[in-house]
XYZ file of C-alpha atoms in Angstrom:
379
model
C -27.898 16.769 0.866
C -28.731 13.543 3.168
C -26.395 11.649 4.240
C -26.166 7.663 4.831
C -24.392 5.469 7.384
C -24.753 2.551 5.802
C -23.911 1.658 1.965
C -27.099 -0.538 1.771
C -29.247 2.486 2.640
C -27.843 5.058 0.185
C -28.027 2.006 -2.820
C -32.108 1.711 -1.857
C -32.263 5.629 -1.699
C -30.133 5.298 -5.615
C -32.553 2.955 -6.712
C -35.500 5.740 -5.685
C -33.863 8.577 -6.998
C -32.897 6.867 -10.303
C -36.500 6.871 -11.058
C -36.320 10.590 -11.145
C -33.150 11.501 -12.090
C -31.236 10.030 -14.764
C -27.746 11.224 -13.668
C -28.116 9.995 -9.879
C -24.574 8.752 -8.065
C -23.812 7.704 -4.933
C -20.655 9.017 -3.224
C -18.827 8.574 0.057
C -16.740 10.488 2.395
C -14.430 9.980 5.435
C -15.088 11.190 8.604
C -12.173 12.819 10.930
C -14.922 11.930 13.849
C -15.432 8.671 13.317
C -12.933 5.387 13.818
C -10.630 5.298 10.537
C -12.072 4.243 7.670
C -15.244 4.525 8.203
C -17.330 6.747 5.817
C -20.528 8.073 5.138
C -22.715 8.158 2.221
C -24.713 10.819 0.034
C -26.966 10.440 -3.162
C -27.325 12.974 -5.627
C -27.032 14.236 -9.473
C -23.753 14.862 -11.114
C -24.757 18.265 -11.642
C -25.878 18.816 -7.849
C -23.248 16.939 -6.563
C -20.609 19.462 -8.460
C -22.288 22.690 -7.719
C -21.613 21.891 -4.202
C -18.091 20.032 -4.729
C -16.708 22.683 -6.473
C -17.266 25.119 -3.575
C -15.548 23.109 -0.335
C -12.109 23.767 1.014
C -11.064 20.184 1.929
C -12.506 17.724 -0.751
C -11.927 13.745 1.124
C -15.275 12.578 -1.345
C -14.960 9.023 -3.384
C -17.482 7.855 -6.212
C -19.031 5.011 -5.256
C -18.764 2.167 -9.089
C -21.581 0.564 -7.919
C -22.487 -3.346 -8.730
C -23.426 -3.628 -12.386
C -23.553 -0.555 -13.214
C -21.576 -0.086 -16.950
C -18.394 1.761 -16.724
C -15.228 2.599 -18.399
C -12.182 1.238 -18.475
C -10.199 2.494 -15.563
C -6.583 1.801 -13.720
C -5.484 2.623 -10.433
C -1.108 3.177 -11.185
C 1.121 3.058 -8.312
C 4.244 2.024 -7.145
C 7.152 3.080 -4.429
C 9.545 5.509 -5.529
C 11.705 3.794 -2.516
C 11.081 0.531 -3.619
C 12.050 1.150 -7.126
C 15.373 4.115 -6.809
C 16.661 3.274 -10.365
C 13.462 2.893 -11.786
C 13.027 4.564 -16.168
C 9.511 5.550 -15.290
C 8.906 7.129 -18.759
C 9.371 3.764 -20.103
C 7.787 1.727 -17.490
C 4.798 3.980 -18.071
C 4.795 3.734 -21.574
C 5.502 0.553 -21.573
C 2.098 0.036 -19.768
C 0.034 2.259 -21.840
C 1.386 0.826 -24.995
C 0.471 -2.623 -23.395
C -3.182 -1.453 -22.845
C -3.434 -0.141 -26.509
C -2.128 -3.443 -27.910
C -4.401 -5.577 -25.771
C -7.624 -3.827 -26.460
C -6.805 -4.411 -29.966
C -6.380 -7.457 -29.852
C -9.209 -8.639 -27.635
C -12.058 -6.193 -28.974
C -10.674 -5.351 -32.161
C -10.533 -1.731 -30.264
C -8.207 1.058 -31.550
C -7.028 3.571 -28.756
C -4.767 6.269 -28.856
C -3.414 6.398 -25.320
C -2.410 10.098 -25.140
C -5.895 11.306 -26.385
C -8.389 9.084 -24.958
C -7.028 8.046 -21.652
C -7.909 10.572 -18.941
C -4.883 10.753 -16.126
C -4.984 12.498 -12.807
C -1.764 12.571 -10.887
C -1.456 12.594 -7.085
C 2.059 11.271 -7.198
C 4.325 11.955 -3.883
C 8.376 12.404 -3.547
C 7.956 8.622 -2.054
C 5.185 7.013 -4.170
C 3.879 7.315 -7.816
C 0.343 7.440 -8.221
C -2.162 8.029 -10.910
C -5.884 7.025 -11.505
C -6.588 6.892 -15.583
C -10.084 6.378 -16.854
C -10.060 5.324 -20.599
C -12.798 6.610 -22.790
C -13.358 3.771 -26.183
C -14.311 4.311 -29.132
C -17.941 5.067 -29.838
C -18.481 5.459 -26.033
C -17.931 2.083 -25.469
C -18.403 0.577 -21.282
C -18.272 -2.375 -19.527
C -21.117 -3.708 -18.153
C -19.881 -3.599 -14.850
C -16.063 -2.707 -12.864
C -16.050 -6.243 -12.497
C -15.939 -7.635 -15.837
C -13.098 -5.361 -16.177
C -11.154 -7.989 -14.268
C -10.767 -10.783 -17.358
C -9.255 -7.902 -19.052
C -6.868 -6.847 -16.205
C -5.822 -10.223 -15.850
C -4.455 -11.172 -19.013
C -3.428 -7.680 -18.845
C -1.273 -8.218 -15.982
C 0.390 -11.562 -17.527
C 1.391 -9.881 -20.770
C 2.971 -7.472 -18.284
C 5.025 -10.039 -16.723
C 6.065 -11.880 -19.297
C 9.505 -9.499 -20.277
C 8.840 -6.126 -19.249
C 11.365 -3.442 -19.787
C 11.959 -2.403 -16.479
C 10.973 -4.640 -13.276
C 8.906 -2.976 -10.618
C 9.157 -4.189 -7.304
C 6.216 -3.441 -4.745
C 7.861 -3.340 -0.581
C 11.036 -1.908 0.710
C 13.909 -4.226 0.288
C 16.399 -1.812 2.427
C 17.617 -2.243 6.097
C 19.782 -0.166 8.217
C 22.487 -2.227 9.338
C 25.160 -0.715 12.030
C 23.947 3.014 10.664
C 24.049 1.890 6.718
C 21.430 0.852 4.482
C 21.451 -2.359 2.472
C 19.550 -3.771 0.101
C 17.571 -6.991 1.207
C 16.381 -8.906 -2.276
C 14.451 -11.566 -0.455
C 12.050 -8.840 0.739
C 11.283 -7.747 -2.933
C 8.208 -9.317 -5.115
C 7.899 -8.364 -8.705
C 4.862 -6.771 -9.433
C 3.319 -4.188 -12.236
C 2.181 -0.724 -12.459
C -1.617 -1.366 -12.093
C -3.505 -2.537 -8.588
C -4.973 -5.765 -10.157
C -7.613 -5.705 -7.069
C -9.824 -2.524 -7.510
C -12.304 -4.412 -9.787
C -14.382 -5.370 -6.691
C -18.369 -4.853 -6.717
C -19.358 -1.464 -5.136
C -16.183 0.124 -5.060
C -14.841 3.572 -3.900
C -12.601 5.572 -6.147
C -11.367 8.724 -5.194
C -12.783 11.668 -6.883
C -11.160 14.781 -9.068
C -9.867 17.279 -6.421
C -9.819 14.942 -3.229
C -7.179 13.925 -1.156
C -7.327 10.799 1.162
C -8.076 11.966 4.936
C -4.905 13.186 6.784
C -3.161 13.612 3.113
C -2.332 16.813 1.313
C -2.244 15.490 -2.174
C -4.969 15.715 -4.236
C -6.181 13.952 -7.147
C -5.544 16.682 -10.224
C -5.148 16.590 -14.113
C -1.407 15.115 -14.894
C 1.265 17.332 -16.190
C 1.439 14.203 -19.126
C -2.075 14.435 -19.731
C -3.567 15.579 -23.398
C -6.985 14.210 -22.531
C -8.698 17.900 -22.939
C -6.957 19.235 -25.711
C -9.976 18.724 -27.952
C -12.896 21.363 -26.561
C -15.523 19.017 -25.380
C -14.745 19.253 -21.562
C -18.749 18.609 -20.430
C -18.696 15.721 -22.906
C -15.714 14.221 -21.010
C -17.334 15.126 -17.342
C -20.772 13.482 -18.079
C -21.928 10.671 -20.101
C -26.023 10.572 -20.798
C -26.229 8.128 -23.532
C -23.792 4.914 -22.903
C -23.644 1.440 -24.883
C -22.242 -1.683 -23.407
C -19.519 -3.863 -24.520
C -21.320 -6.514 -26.057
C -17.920 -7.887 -26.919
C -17.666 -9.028 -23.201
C -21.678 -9.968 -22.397
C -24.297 -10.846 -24.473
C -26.893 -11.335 -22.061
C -28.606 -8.605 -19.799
C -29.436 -11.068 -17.056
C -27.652 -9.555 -13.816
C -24.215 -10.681 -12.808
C -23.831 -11.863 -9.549
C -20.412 -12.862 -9.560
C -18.762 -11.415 -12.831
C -19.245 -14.706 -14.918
C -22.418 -15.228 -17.743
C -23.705 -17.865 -19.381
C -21.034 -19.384 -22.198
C -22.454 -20.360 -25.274
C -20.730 -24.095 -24.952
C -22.478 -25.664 -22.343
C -21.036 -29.207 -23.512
C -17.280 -27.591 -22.408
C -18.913 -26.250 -19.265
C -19.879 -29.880 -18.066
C -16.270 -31.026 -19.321
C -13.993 -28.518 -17.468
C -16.418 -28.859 -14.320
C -14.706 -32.333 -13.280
C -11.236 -31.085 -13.207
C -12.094 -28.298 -11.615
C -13.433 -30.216 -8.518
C -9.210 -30.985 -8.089
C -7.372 -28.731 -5.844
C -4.305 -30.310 -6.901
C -1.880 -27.678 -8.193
C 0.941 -28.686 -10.590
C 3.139 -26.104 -10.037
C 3.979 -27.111 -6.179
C 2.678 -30.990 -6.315
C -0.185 -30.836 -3.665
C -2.542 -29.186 -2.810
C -3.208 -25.366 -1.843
C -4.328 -24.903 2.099
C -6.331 -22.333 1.182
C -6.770 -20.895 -2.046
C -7.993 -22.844 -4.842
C -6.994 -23.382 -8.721
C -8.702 -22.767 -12.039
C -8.617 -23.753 -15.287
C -8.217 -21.800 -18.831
C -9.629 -22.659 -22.154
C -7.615 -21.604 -25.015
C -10.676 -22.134 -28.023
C -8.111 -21.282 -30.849
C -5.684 -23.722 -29.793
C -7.765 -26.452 -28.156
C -5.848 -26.689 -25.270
C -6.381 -25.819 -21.558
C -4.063 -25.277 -18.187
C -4.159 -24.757 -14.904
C -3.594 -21.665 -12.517
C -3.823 -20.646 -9.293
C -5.275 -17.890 -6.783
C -2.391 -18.635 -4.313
C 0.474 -15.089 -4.451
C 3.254 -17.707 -4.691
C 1.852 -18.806 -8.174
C 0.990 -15.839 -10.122
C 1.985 -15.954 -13.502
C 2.909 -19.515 -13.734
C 0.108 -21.938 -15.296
C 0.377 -25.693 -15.544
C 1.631 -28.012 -19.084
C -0.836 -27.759 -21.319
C -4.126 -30.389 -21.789
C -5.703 -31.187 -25.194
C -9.473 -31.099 -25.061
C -11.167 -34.466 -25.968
C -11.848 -34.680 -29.723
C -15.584 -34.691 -28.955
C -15.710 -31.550 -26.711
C -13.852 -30.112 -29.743
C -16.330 -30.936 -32.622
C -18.907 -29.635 -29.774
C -17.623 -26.261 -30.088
C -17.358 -26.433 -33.965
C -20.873 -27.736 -33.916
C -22.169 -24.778 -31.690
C -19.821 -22.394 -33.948
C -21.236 -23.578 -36.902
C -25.413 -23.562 -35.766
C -24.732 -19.627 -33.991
C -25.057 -17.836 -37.167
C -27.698 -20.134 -38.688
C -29.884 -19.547 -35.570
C -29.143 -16.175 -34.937
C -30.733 -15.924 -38.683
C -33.715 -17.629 -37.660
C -34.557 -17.163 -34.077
C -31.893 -15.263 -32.523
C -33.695 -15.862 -29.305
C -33.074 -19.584 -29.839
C -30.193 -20.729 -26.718
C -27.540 -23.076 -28.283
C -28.963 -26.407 -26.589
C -31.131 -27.515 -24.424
C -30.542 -30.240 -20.969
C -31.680 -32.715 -22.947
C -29.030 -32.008 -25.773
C -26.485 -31.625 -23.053
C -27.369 -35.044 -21.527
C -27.671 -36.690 -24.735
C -24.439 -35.749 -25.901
C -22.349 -37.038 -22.936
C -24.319 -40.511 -23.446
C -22.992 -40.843 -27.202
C -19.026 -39.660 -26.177
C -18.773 -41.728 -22.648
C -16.609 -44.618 -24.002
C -14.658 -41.126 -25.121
C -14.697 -39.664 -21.847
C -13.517 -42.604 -20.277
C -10.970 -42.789 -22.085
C -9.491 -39.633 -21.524
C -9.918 -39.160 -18.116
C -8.268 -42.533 -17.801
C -5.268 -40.544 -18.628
C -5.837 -37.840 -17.132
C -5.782 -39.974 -13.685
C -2.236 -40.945 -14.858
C -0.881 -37.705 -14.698
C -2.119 -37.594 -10.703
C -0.160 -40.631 -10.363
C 3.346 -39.896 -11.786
């Protein structure tokens, strides 16, 4: 099989082969030649690919998720067995898994059973706990792309935080004192049992069978896992057919940034002026270098500020009432979405015109509010 040393040239040699072959992957290795890290690339079938897998002595091979591409659900579980001596990890696991089934619920109206339709492979160490687990949906259900996986994961990872069980902590908080260890709590950080950052665009996940370079542990079916105990084993390997989430996107136009088009672009021009403000409520200034962001709560028709910055994860400003008018907006675009949909479901929600027009009628409105909303700056 041909090899790549660049990613770029083994996506244009996907995009060729994908013409051909329905089933064609990219997938990457490490090199013990080369400077750490670096890795080469190779472009074939599934069923290629594992005829000659199958058959190698040292497997270091990674599957490249490449940029929207749909694919399931997956979670990368780790934490330090070190870090976390005292740690109930049947219930921190479970914990986790029951937090997954609950939130799928009650974001897609999804119902999961965890120990049947979540695939786990274990490649967990005497100093670190670590499992990859690749949830299969109902009715073959994907995500457009790893990416929009991230919404998901982070809501995910605030319902984890808000009073879990058992607290995980993610460094070392020991030091050896005069021959002794002690424990050093200002080195600890709370964290959770999934990495929150492997939802990137074209990323590598290690494969079935493969250890990292210089590592003995490979990636194998978990002891815990009941995945296969139905008989439908290729099923499970291989997916031909696929459907999207159209829970998450409705629109086919390529992502560039994991965001679409929102159905309410009157709220979009709204939330676009406080976002501009770096300001950050929770340490009263400004952030040197990470930014904020604001979320929209539609049911309760409210929205807060959060931040990007480590020091404020999980904490989110008070909470801001949207403007009467942006409210009847979204009741208004609620309220047409069916209607239209009946009669020209091609037909978008508004138009610039209808966007421009509308901020005309409500500026005495706007003024209004963000009269207060300068007030707040000022206390």
């Amino acid at each position: 099989m041909e090899t790549f040393p660049k990613q770029r040239l083994a996506l244009a040699k996907l995009e060729e082969s994908s013409k051909l072959f329905k089933n064609s992957r990219i997938f990457s290795f490490e090199c013990p030649e080369h400077s750490a890290g670096e890795r080469r690339y190779l472009v074939s079938t599934l069923e290629r690919f594992w005829a000659w897998y199958s058959c190698l002595k040292e497997r270091h091979l990674y599957e490249l998720i490449t940029e929207s591409t749909p694919c399931r659900l997956y979670f990368d579980l780790e934490y330090s067995k070190s870090s976390n001596p005292d740690i109930d990890h049947e219930v921190a696991y479970n914990h986790f898994m029951d937090t997954v089934k609950c939130l799928l619920k009650s974001e897609f109206d999804l119902e999961v059973d965890p120990d049947k339709d979540f695939l786990v492979l274990d490649s967990s160490t005497d100093s670190k706990f670590s499992a990859h687990v690749i949830c299969h949906l109902p009715n073959r259900y994907l995500f457009p792309s790893n990416t929009h996986i991230r919404p998901f994961c982070n809501r995910l990872l605030e319902v984890l935080l808000e009073n879990p069980p058992v607290k995980i902590w993610n460094c070392d908080g020991t030091k050896l004192i005069a021959g002794l260890y002690f424990i050093d709590f200002a080195l600890f950080k709370e964290t959770v049992l999934f990495d929150n950052a492997v939802y990137t665009k074209n990323r590598n996940f290690r494969l079935y069978l493969s250890s990292k370079l210089g590592k003995d542990t490979v990636l194998k079916l978990a002891d815990y896992c009941n995945f296969y105990g139905r008989n439908d084993f290729c099923q499970k390997c291989f997916d031909v057919e696929c459907r999207g989430v159209y829970l998450l996107v409705l629109s086919a136009a390529k992502v560039q940034e994991g965001s679409g088009p929102s159905p309410y672009p009157q709220l979009d021009e709204f939330m676009l002026m406080p976002a501009n403000c770096r300001y950050c409520f929770n340490i009263g200034r400004e952030h040197k270098s990470n930014g904020t962001f604001w979320t929209v709560n539609l049911e309760r028709n409210d929205f807060c500020q959060k931040c990007f910055d480590v020091e404020c994860r999980g904490v989110s400003s008070n909470l801001f009432p949207l403007p009467s008018f942006i409210v009847n907006s979204i009741h208004k675009a609620n309220d047409c979405d069916g209607a239209n949909a009946r009669e020209n479901p091609n037909d978008s929600f508004s138009d610039e015109d209808d966007v421009a027009s509308f901020f005309d009628e409500s500026a005495v409105e706007l003024n209004e509010f963000f009269t207060k909303w300068d007030e707040v700056f000022e206390q």
